[in-house]
XYZ file of C-alpha atoms in Angstrom:
684
model
C 0.000 0.000 0.000
C 0.995 3.575 -0.724
C 1.610 5.517 2.334
C -0.986 8.157 3.054
C 1.562 10.911 2.872
C 2.689 10.013 -0.612
C -0.879 9.675 -1.794
C -1.719 13.027 -0.369
C 1.319 14.592 -2.021
C 0.485 12.993 -5.312
C -3.084 14.266 -5.117
C -1.844 17.769 -4.460
C 0.496 17.515 -7.420
C -2.272 16.382 -9.729
C -4.549 19.068 -8.470
C -1.870 21.654 -9.122
C -1.362 20.463 -12.659
C -5.078 20.380 -13.256
C -5.344 23.913 -11.998
C -2.581 25.000 -14.339
C -4.268 23.303 -17.245
C -7.549 24.981 -16.424
C -5.787 28.308 -16.301
C -4.168 27.596 -19.705
C -7.497 26.579 -21.150
C -9.072 29.698 -19.777
C -6.270 31.773 -21.456
C -6.812 30.076 -24.740
C -10.541 30.729 -24.547
C -9.910 34.362 -23.820
C -7.463 34.544 -26.717
C -9.905 32.938 -29.112
C -12.571 35.329 -28.075
C -10.247 38.262 -28.633
C -9.242 36.831 -32.026
C -12.838 36.410 -33.054
C -13.492 39.949 -32.011
C -10.526 41.242 -34.004
C -11.646 39.225 -37.032
C -15.089 40.703 -36.768
C -13.613 44.152 -36.500
C -11.327 43.555 -39.576
C -14.204 42.208 -41.607
C -16.176 45.228 -40.673
C -13.305 47.548 -41.686
C -12.776 45.771 -44.989
C -16.431 45.871 -45.749
C -16.460 49.533 -45.013
C -13.318 50.060 -47.231
C -14.878 48.113 -50.086
C -17.969 50.163 -49.845
C -16.007 53.397 -49.882
C -13.802 52.147 -52.772
C -16.829 51.360 -54.865
C -18.171 54.790 -54.158
C -14.783 56.299 -55.185
C -14.651 54.243 -58.397
C -18.105 55.274 -59.330
C -17.010 58.870 -58.896
C -13.535 58.659 -60.667
C -14.304 56.611 -63.839
C -16.531 59.276 -65.418
C -13.872 61.884 -64.673
C -11.158 59.680 -66.243
C -13.184 59.092 -69.343
C -13.833 62.749 -69.679
C -10.115 63.522 -69.242
C -9.142 60.913 -71.852
C -11.544 62.425 -74.318
C -10.083 65.805 -73.638
C -6.548 64.503 -74.236
C -7.609 62.880 -77.504
C -9.232 66.076 -78.568
C -6.061 67.932 -77.704
C -3.926 65.537 -79.749
C -6.281 65.817 -82.682
C -6.088 69.544 -82.489
C -2.267 69.414 -82.418
C -2.163 67.014 -85.373
C -4.614 69.142 -87.251
C -2.498 72.203 -86.610
C 0.638 70.296 -87.706
C -1.053 69.105 -90.890
C -2.249 72.594 -91.533
C 1.298 73.875 -91.097
C 2.583 71.136 -93.448
C -0.067 71.860 -96.052
C 0.475 75.580 -95.776
C 4.225 74.957 -96.294
C 3.507 73.512 -99.769
C 1.879 76.764 -100.721
C 5.130 78.544 -99.796
C 7.482 76.133 -101.629
C 7.305 78.014 -104.919
C 8.136 81.358 -103.361
C 10.819 79.865 -101.093
C 12.673 78.018 -103.877
C 12.068 80.184 -106.921
C 15.186 82.280 -106.415
C 17.427 79.236 -105.975
C 15.997 77.561 -109.064
C 16.326 80.734 -111.080
C 19.994 81.149 -110.131
C 20.805 77.551 -111.108
C 22.815 74.748 -109.480
C 26.302 75.971 -110.348
C 28.437 75.999 -107.206
C 25.536 75.014 -104.912
C 24.386 71.628 -106.139
C 23.531 70.241 -102.699
C 21.285 73.167 -101.848
C 19.757 73.080 -105.322
C 18.891 69.380 -105.098
C 17.351 70.038 -101.662
C 15.098 72.678 -103.189
C 14.190 70.335 -106.032
C 13.198 67.718 -103.465
C 10.841 70.225 -101.817
C 9.327 71.153 -105.152
C 8.843 67.518 -106.068
C 7.005 66.841 -102.802
C 4.797 69.865 -103.402
C 3.966 68.561 -106.881
C 3.064 65.173 -105.461
C 0.884 66.769 -102.751
C -1.088 68.953 -105.116
C -1.496 66.113 -107.596
C -2.960 63.886 -104.881
C -4.999 66.451 -102.997
C -5.703 69.409 -105.209
C -5.162 68.526 -108.884
C -7.080 71.603 -110.022
C -5.124 73.979 -107.848
C -3.225 76.784 -109.607
C -0.389 76.028 -107.201
C 0.104 72.669 -108.922
C 0.857 74.324 -112.265
C 3.168 76.740 -110.547
C 5.308 74.084 -108.827
C 5.219 71.906 -111.933
C 6.655 74.699 -114.026
C 9.259 75.360 -111.363
C 10.162 71.645 -111.272
C 10.562 71.503 -115.054
C 12.693 74.630 -115.009
C 14.847 73.126 -112.293
C 15.224 69.873 -114.215
C 16.280 71.775 -117.336
C 18.833 73.671 -115.276
C 20.242 70.377 -113.968
C 20.452 69.022 -117.522
C 22.158 72.223 -118.595
C 24.575 72.001 -115.668
C 25.347 68.377 -116.560
C 26.151 69.387 -120.126
C 28.174 72.367 -118.939
C 30.263 70.321 -116.500
C 30.920 67.614 -119.088
C 31.806 70.135 -121.772
C 34.051 72.355 -119.641
C 35.963 69.599 -117.870
C 36.201 66.854 -120.538
C 39.677 67.259 -121.969
C 41.452 65.512 -124.837
C 44.068 63.058 -123.542
C 47.489 64.270 -124.637
C 49.542 62.063 -127.008
C 52.382 61.965 -124.486
C 50.099 60.577 -121.803
C 48.629 58.042 -124.219
C 52.095 56.873 -125.253
C 53.032 56.472 -121.598
C 49.846 54.506 -121.048
C 50.650 52.190 -123.969
C 54.369 51.836 -123.297
C 53.663 50.747 -119.725
C 52.662 47.348 -121.127
C 56.008 46.793 -122.800
C 58.268 47.714 -119.915
C 60.058 44.781 -118.335
C 60.379 46.528 -115.018
C 57.333 47.546 -113.037
C 56.332 51.095 -113.786
C 54.083 53.404 -111.850
C 50.545 53.297 -113.207
C 49.905 56.165 -115.575
C 47.143 58.345 -114.120
C 44.290 59.087 -116.485
C 41.822 61.545 -114.949
C 39.061 62.378 -117.406
C 37.168 64.589 -114.911
C 38.303 66.232 -111.657
C 37.095 64.367 -108.587
C 34.720 67.106 -107.465
C 33.234 67.482 -110.936
C 32.804 63.724 -111.223
C 30.874 63.685 -107.949
C 28.589 66.488 -109.136
C 27.999 64.855 -112.508
C 27.216 61.549 -110.810
C 24.758 63.208 -108.386
C 22.976 64.978 -111.241
C 22.742 61.829 -113.366
C 21.292 59.816 -110.510
C 18.745 62.544 -109.765
C 17.725 62.822 -113.390
C 17.163 59.073 -113.621
C 15.439 58.632 -110.257
C 13.356 61.814 -110.024
C 13.585 63.548 -113.374
C 12.546 60.510 -115.389
C 15.006 61.739 -117.996
C 17.519 59.835 -120.141
C 18.488 62.589 -122.570
C 21.560 63.376 -120.504
C 22.964 59.962 -121.482
C 22.983 61.121 -125.097
C 24.740 64.291 -124.000
C 27.268 62.201 -122.076
C 28.156 59.818 -124.894
C 28.301 62.603 -127.498
C 30.766 64.646 -125.439
C 32.887 61.686 -124.358
C 32.776 60.195 -127.857
C 34.141 63.424 -129.286
C 36.960 63.513 -126.735
C 37.870 59.879 -127.377
C 37.938 60.400 -131.123
C 39.959 63.611 -130.818
C 42.441 61.945 -128.449
C 43.175 59.174 -130.954
C 43.391 61.607 -133.879
C 45.713 63.768 -131.802
C 48.012 60.789 -131.269
C 48.095 60.137 -135.001
C 48.885 63.767 -135.738
C 51.591 63.632 -133.068
C 53.287 60.813 -134.987
C 53.166 62.749 -138.224
C 54.603 65.934 -136.735
C 57.260 64.093 -134.749
C 58.364 62.067 -137.743
C 58.671 65.208 -139.873
C 60.718 67.015 -137.230
C 62.795 64.606 -135.150
C 61.680 61.282 -136.527
C 60.883 59.935 -133.048
C 57.636 60.616 -131.186
C 58.197 61.999 -127.708
C 57.170 59.758 -124.869
C 58.664 59.959 -121.384
C 58.984 56.661 -119.608
C 57.398 57.738 -116.337
C 54.819 60.554 -116.187
C 55.857 62.045 -112.864
C 59.339 62.701 -114.239
C 58.001 64.705 -117.136
C 58.754 68.088 -115.624
C 62.252 67.244 -114.456
C 63.802 64.758 -116.821
C 61.969 64.510 -120.118
C 63.440 61.886 -122.388
C 62.832 60.893 -125.954
C 61.646 57.349 -126.026
C 61.866 55.583 -129.388
C 58.728 53.889 -130.511
C 59.021 50.247 -131.456
C 59.000 49.940 -135.231
C 57.108 47.115 -136.847
C 60.173 45.967 -138.748
C 58.985 46.301 -142.316
C 60.807 48.095 -145.123
C 63.481 49.624 -142.927
C 64.725 46.214 -141.855
C 64.861 45.089 -145.470
C 67.058 48.053 -146.324
C 69.352 47.286 -143.393
C 69.648 43.686 -144.536
C 70.414 44.870 -148.041
C 73.242 47.039 -146.696
C 74.525 44.112 -144.659
C 74.683 41.886 -147.724
C 76.240 44.682 -149.721
C 79.094 44.808 -147.222
C 79.633 41.106 -147.828
C 79.638 41.564 -151.575
C 76.132 40.321 -152.192
C 74.390 43.444 -153.375
C 72.725 43.428 -156.766
C 72.767 46.181 -159.315
C 69.788 47.660 -161.050
C 68.415 44.997 -163.329
C 65.209 44.393 -165.165
C 62.199 43.685 -163.000
C 58.608 44.791 -163.032
C 58.649 44.614 -159.234
C 59.020 47.997 -157.601
C 62.343 47.960 -155.676
C 62.199 47.751 -151.913
C 65.114 50.092 -151.457
C 64.948 53.836 -151.736
C 61.440 54.198 -150.317
C 60.796 56.920 -147.740
C 59.600 56.287 -144.200
C 56.041 57.479 -144.822
C 54.623 53.967 -144.790
C 56.487 53.110 -141.584
C 55.201 56.255 -139.888
C 51.635 55.562 -140.969
C 51.951 51.947 -139.851
C 53.386 52.914 -136.467
C 50.723 55.547 -136.004
C 47.915 53.128 -136.799
C 49.290 50.392 -134.536
C 49.608 52.821 -131.649
C 46.154 54.252 -132.318
C 44.699 50.746 -132.041
C 46.410 50.226 -128.677
C 45.337 53.705 -127.619
C 41.715 52.934 -128.459
C 41.770 49.832 -126.249
C 43.293 51.675 -123.289
C 41.144 54.775 -123.631
C 37.985 52.727 -124.134
C 38.760 50.769 -120.969
C 39.233 54.048 -119.127
C 36.023 55.469 -120.601
C 34.061 52.475 -119.379
C 35.400 52.931 -115.863
C 34.263 56.559 -115.947
C 30.914 55.616 -117.435
C 30.246 53.128 -114.623
C 30.281 56.035 -112.145
C 27.996 58.300 -114.150
C 25.538 56.131 -116.080
C 23.026 53.748 -114.387
C 23.998 50.101 -114.657
C 21.231 48.975 -117.007
C 22.129 51.759 -119.476
C 25.911 51.359 -119.367
C 26.451 48.883 -122.223
C 24.213 50.734 -124.657
C 25.726 54.125 -123.818
C 29.254 52.722 -124.090
C 28.412 51.181 -127.454
C 27.312 54.591 -128.736
C 30.277 56.338 -127.130
C 32.984 54.312 -128.901
C 31.367 54.199 -132.350
C 33.045 57.262 -133.874
C 36.548 56.311 -132.733
C 36.052 52.653 -133.614
C 34.597 53.482 -137.023
C 37.537 55.800 -137.649
C 40.002 52.999 -136.883
C 38.100 50.505 -138.996
C 37.831 52.963 -141.891
C 41.534 53.668 -141.758
C 42.186 49.931 -141.646
C 39.996 49.415 -144.698
C 41.871 52.245 -146.421
C 45.092 50.365 -145.703
C 43.529 47.243 -147.206
C 42.381 49.248 -150.228
C 45.826 50.790 -150.652
C 47.343 47.319 -150.421
C 45.029 46.069 -153.159
C 46.089 48.954 -155.400
C 49.737 48.279 -154.561
C 49.278 44.644 -155.604
C 47.951 45.806 -158.967
C 51.057 48.013 -159.340
C 53.235 45.094 -158.173
C 54.429 47.320 -155.333
C 54.720 44.531 -152.791
C 56.811 46.604 -150.383
C 53.700 48.690 -149.722
C 51.737 45.507 -149.009
C 54.213 44.734 -146.246
C 52.527 47.396 -144.114
C 49.579 45.028 -143.721
C 51.690 42.417 -141.913
C 52.645 44.338 -138.734
C 49.170 45.859 -138.537
C 47.452 42.496 -138.893
C 49.766 40.928 -136.333
C 49.025 43.709 -133.875
C 45.276 43.488 -134.464
C 45.314 39.753 -133.766
C 47.456 40.226 -130.663
C 45.142 42.974 -129.432
C 41.922 41.120 -130.288
C 41.483 39.503 -126.809
C 41.609 42.959 -125.207
C 39.301 44.292 -127.914
C 36.809 41.526 -127.239
C 36.934 42.207 -123.527
C 36.396 45.934 -123.994
C 33.510 45.375 -126.411
C 31.836 42.765 -124.221
C 28.149 43.559 -123.975
C 28.068 45.829 -127.028
C 25.968 45.135 -130.113
C 26.956 42.283 -132.423
C 27.640 44.765 -135.227
C 30.191 46.496 -133.005
C 31.877 43.274 -131.959
C 32.166 42.069 -135.558
C 34.019 45.125 -136.861
C 37.502 44.038 -135.817
C 37.102 40.404 -136.978
C 35.828 41.750 -140.292
C 38.910 43.958 -140.695
C 41.210 41.079 -139.750
C 39.547 38.892 -142.380
C 39.976 41.631 -145.012
C 43.649 42.009 -144.156
C 44.237 38.268 -144.223
C 42.547 38.083 -147.619
C 44.541 40.924 -149.148
C 47.726 39.601 -147.539
C 47.140 36.159 -149.007
C 46.416 37.791 -152.368
C 49.686 39.719 -152.125
C 51.641 36.557 -151.357
C 50.011 34.716 -154.240
C 50.572 37.560 -156.720
C 54.146 38.056 -155.544
C 54.930 34.419 -156.265
C 53.270 34.706 -159.685
C 55.173 37.892 -160.502
C 58.455 36.268 -159.566
C 57.621 33.499 -161.994
C 56.345 35.718 -164.787
C 58.711 38.701 -164.522
C 59.489 39.403 -168.212
C 62.899 38.993 -169.789
C 63.909 42.476 -170.854
C 67.273 42.430 -172.528
C 67.938 46.122 -172.051
C 67.319 45.778 -168.320
C 69.612 42.832 -167.700
C 72.788 43.644 -165.734
C 75.617 43.983 -168.263
C 78.179 42.567 -165.865
C 76.151 39.496 -164.897
C 75.705 40.581 -161.293
C 72.693 39.896 -159.048
C 69.406 40.773 -160.693
C 67.107 43.183 -158.908
C 64.355 40.579 -159.109
C 66.494 38.321 -156.921
C 67.284 40.951 -154.306
C 63.665 42.083 -154.149
C 62.392 38.523 -153.826
C 64.832 37.686 -151.033
C 64.156 40.918 -149.171
C 60.425 40.319 -149.389
C 60.801 36.797 -148.042
C 62.971 38.058 -145.206
C 60.098 40.234 -144.062
C 58.030 37.119 -143.563
C 60.467 35.994 -140.872
C 59.168 38.707 -138.573
C 55.591 37.759 -139.389
C 55.733 33.984 -139.691
C 52.529 33.334 -137.764
C 50.743 36.183 -139.512
C 51.826 35.132 -142.996
C 51.094 31.489 -142.206
C 47.623 32.443 -140.995
C 47.058 34.381 -144.235
C 47.920 31.323 -146.271
C 45.864 29.050 -144.019
C 42.846 31.356 -144.270
C 42.686 30.597 -147.992
C 42.801 26.839 -147.519
C 39.547 25.085 -148.319
C 40.330 21.966 -146.295
C 38.600 21.436 -142.994
C 41.900 21.496 -141.158
C 42.363 25.135 -142.111
C 39.588 26.199 -139.783
C 41.575 25.088 -136.776
C 45.130 25.219 -138.041
C 48.015 24.834 -135.656
C 51.231 26.813 -135.594
C 53.006 23.812 -137.099
C 50.496 23.668 -139.947
C 50.930 27.398 -140.495
C 54.719 27.028 -140.492
C 54.607 24.271 -143.101
C 52.357 26.361 -145.318
C 54.780 29.269 -145.094
C 57.731 26.987 -145.817
C 55.934 25.592 -148.848
C 55.215 29.124 -150.027
C 58.840 30.260 -149.652
C 60.019 27.196 -151.550
C 57.499 28.017 -154.263
C 58.829 31.579 -154.548
C 62.419 30.336 -154.672
C 61.462 27.769 -157.300
C 59.719 30.418 -159.394
C 62.737 32.689 -159.003
C 65.097 29.953 -160.142
C 62.998 29.238 -163.235
C 62.837 32.938 -164.080
C 66.583 33.368 -163.639
C 67.227 30.446 -165.967
C 64.995 32.110 -168.521
C 66.693 35.475 -168.084
C 70.150 33.967 -168.385
C 69.351 32.999 -171.969
C 69.283 36.692 -172.848
C 73.110 36.675 -172.692
C 74.748 35.590 -175.931
C 77.895 34.510 -174.078
C 77.291 31.244 -172.171
C 80.078 32.194 -169.761
C 78.357 35.449 -168.821
C 75.112 33.540 -168.465
C 76.861 31.165 -166.067
C 78.325 34.072 -164.087
C 74.865 35.632 -163.887
C 73.293 32.429 -162.570
C 76.231 31.863 -160.230
C 75.898 35.334 -158.731
C 72.168 35.008 -158.233
C 72.289 31.479 -156.823
C 75.118 32.479 -154.517
C 73.220 35.581 -153.408
C 70.151 33.480 -152.625
C 72.136 30.879 -150.690
C 74.069 33.428 -148.654
C 70.895 35.382 -147.924
C 69.140 32.211 -146.783
C 72.071 31.297 -144.537
C 72.410 34.750 -143.009
C 68.772 34.747 -141.956
C 66.425 32.142 -140.546
C 65.004 31.501 -143.997
C 67.164 28.420 -144.438
C 65.582 26.821 -141.339
C 62.125 27.706 -142.597
C 62.857 26.301 -146.055
C 64.216 23.114 -144.462
C 60.811 22.419 -142.907
C 59.612 21.119 -146.282
C 62.859 20.938 -148.299
C 65.725 19.330 -146.423
C 68.146 19.412 -149.365
C 67.647 23.025 -150.451
C 71.070 24.198 -149.257
C 72.883 21.313 -150.945
C 70.901 21.874 -154.113
C 71.976 25.519 -154.323
C 75.606 24.584 -153.757
C 75.382 22.080 -156.600
C 73.842 24.717 -158.884
C 76.616 27.173 -157.974
C 79.321 24.600 -158.686
C 77.651 23.676 -161.947
C 77.713 27.302 -163.121
C 81.389 27.611 -162.157
C 82.151 24.614 -164.320
C 80.134 26.106 -167.160
C 82.104 29.323 -166.841
C 85.423 27.469 -166.821
C 84.561 25.907 -170.156
C 84.796 29.393 -171.654
C 88.592 29.134 -171.221
C 88.845 25.984 -173.298
C 89.169 28.047 -176.475
C 92.273 29.552 -174.871
C 93.784 26.465 -173.307
C 92.908 24.208 -176.244
C 95.541 26.064 -178.309
C 98.241 24.973 -175.926
C 96.812 21.681 -174.697
C 99.269 18.803 -174.979
C 96.890 16.689 -177.050
C 96.901 19.320 -179.793
C 100.685 19.961 -179.836
C 102.952 18.746 -182.667
C 105.341 15.884 -181.878
C 108.966 16.383 -182.825
C 112.348 14.947 -181.931
C 114.692 17.052 -179.804
C 117.635 18.412 -181.771
C 115.901 17.847 -185.083
C 115.301 20.905 -187.158
C 111.645 21.847 -187.318
C 109.900 21.837 -190.573
C 108.101 24.958 -191.784
C 104.747 23.349 -191.106
C 105.691 22.602 -187.494
C 107.061 26.092 -186.923
C 103.903 27.578 -188.335
C 101.798 25.388 -186.072
C 103.707 26.513 -182.968
C 103.310 30.141 -184.012
C 99.588 29.652 -184.404
C 99.369 28.032 -180.967
C 101.162 30.968 -179.310
C 99.168 33.513 -181.273
C 95.878 31.757 -180.571
C 96.648 31.574 -176.867
C 97.763 35.207 -176.689
C 94.777 36.517 -178.604
C 92.330 34.346 -176.664
C 93.834 35.340 -173.308
C 93.756 39.030 -174.149
C 90.215 38.837 -175.491
C 88.829 36.917 -172.501
C 90.595 39.127 -169.977
C 89.296 42.235 -171.678
C 85.737 40.918 -171.763
C 85.617 39.247 -168.359
C 87.301 42.150 -166.614
C 84.001 44.000 -167.044
C 82.029 41.176 -165.499
C 81.282 41.185 -161.767
C 81.256 38.666 -158.960
C 80.295 40.722 -155.895
C 81.071 37.951 -153.419
C 84.778 38.349 -152.700
C 85.146 34.780 -151.484
C 83.587 33.348 -154.622
C 85.482 35.795 -156.819
C 88.839 34.747 -155.366
C 87.875 31.075 -155.552
C 86.950 31.251 -159.246
C 90.004 33.331 -160.120
C 92.348 30.978 -158.298
C 90.874 27.855 -159.852
C 91.088 29.312 -163.344
C 94.545 30.691 -162.725
C 95.809 27.280 -161.641
C 94.404 25.599 -164.746
C 95.719 28.192 -167.222
C 99.094 28.633 -165.559
C 99.675 24.900 -165.396
C 98.756 24.406 -169.055
C 100.625 27.487 -170.248
C 103.639 26.667 -168.086
C 103.912 23.204 -169.591
C 103.522 24.629 -173.112
C 106.088 27.345 -172.483
C 108.492 24.873 -170.987
C 108.282 22.696 -174.107
C 108.372 25.395 -176.789
C 109.911 28.397 -175.117
C 113.458 27.412 -176.145
C 112.538 25.870 -179.481
C 113.749 27.949 -182.465
C 110.370 28.209 -184.175
C 110.809 31.908 -185.030
C 113.389 34.616 -185.421
C 111.238 36.971 -183.299
C 110.346 34.959 -180.185
C 109.134 38.095 -178.323
C 106.382 38.427 -180.913
C 104.881 35.107 -179.858
C 106.124 34.576 -176.320
C 104.450 37.749 -175.017
C 103.689 36.659 -171.441
C 105.488 34.914 -168.686
C 103.518 32.467 -166.531
C 103.385 35.003 -163.701
C 102.009 37.628 -166.060
C 99.232 35.302 -167.120
C 98.347 34.778 -163.469
C 98.305 38.510 -162.857
C 95.967 39.045 -165.799
C 93.534 36.448 -164.478
C 93.716 38.059 -161.019
C 92.290 41.212 -162.562
C 89.176 39.479 -163.850
C 85.781 40.621 -162.470
C 87.344 43.839 -161.250
C 86.070 46.899 -163.052
C 88.216 49.163 -160.879
C 91.482 47.516 -161.953
């Protein structure tokens, strides 16, 4: 059992705890009551606030709506006022801009274009809103006047600032291509930078706002004139320079022009002048021919007019390409893209037509020269044609996008030149073959005929124009291979042609040689001509070109030369036959000669003496220009005659066949040799 004291204590403890719990419960109840009261109060406040808020909203919303309407009205009023100001401004545009338009755009283009923009907007406004308004007519007239002033300013700027390109600058521009070392680019400013900007601004305005393309006609007419005048100026420069100094002036680098001007020789096309130089070269080696019969006009003695004209034309062609390229660059800045090709086509027509016309004149002159058999004049076609074909890729690039008729002009000229060139080659070969035998025109001394020298000199010109001449010949071929001929095919054609000319020349020379009554002089004539041909072939590249189709040509000429020498040597048989051993009388030493034998010996001496004197007198007037051949022929003949005469003199010189031996023994062996040494020497 629990003691009473513990139970009592425990009861008190429980009672205390219970009391505490009751107190806590009572606190909680009080708190809940307070919370409920606060909640009721809050709900009451919120309800009151909601009620007041609704009352406030009902009062404010009408005010807000009214204010919003007022603001909208205010904005509408402001916009209306702004529109009114804007509209009213259109009515003042004419008066505000009239002075500027009247004074024109010169020197104030930016301001002028600004005024034109205002006028244009005014026109658009009145057209849309008041098409019957008198103001519309007023601003329209002002706009048209302004547009005309811009067109006039465009023309004025182009006219005043478009300058002809000087020949010196053009030559520098062209020569820059040929320099091995890098040169500074030649500046070519057609219009000052500021002017170019103004012209470009005006052109863009006229296209975009002015709806006008007439200025493009103005542009191409002015630029076309300058291009044409620039090229004509270059041609005139060549003529004047050739008549004064002979060399057109062209400094190598433009920026040195003021300090160190130099005279720069222009590259010659290598036509007649080179032929004359070659002729002089052969003359120094004893190969020159004298004036002989030929219906071919000689290549030597011509003036430099053809060379100057050829040089001028070649440089004008190159100048056209460079200037046209430069013109297109300028045009790209000024003319709208979709009008550039057409405008450029019109711009270059005058200059291009001038070049083509001059080219056709050259072709026409060449045709007339062929009729006159003046083939040296035809040679001018070769360097021009070569240059045209070399320049054609650049031409094609420059003319890209132009009309077909424009593009076809150069190919048409090239075809004409190839045709006339081929005709010249054909006629030249025929004339070599058919050159008439005119006795009074044959060289009296049997030297080189002018036909030979002219033929060789003409052929030598083809060395500088092998591809060009080959292309001429190929252009006349009817075979399918001719349409796509190779350089090798062209070379073989040219070789065949040269061999044909040489063959015709050989046949003609054989015919001409028959004019001489003396077979020995005929042989000397053929020898001189064959030797001239061979030496000329060897001293140039003609021999290699001939060898393409005729491997034995050189050997054949040497055989012909040797054959003529042998023919010539037979002319001495009538001299040496008198003293030849087979024709001498046989007698016994120490036995007195009979009268018949003495007479025979006298006749042999007399026949030899007379024959020697006659031949030496005749052949002294003959000529062998080649010193080497002359000495060779002399020496060979001298050896034969001296040997025969020496043997004869040794046998009969001491024989008492006459009382006056000096009458018959007129020459010693050495004297005979000296006489033969003076053959073919008109100066001796």
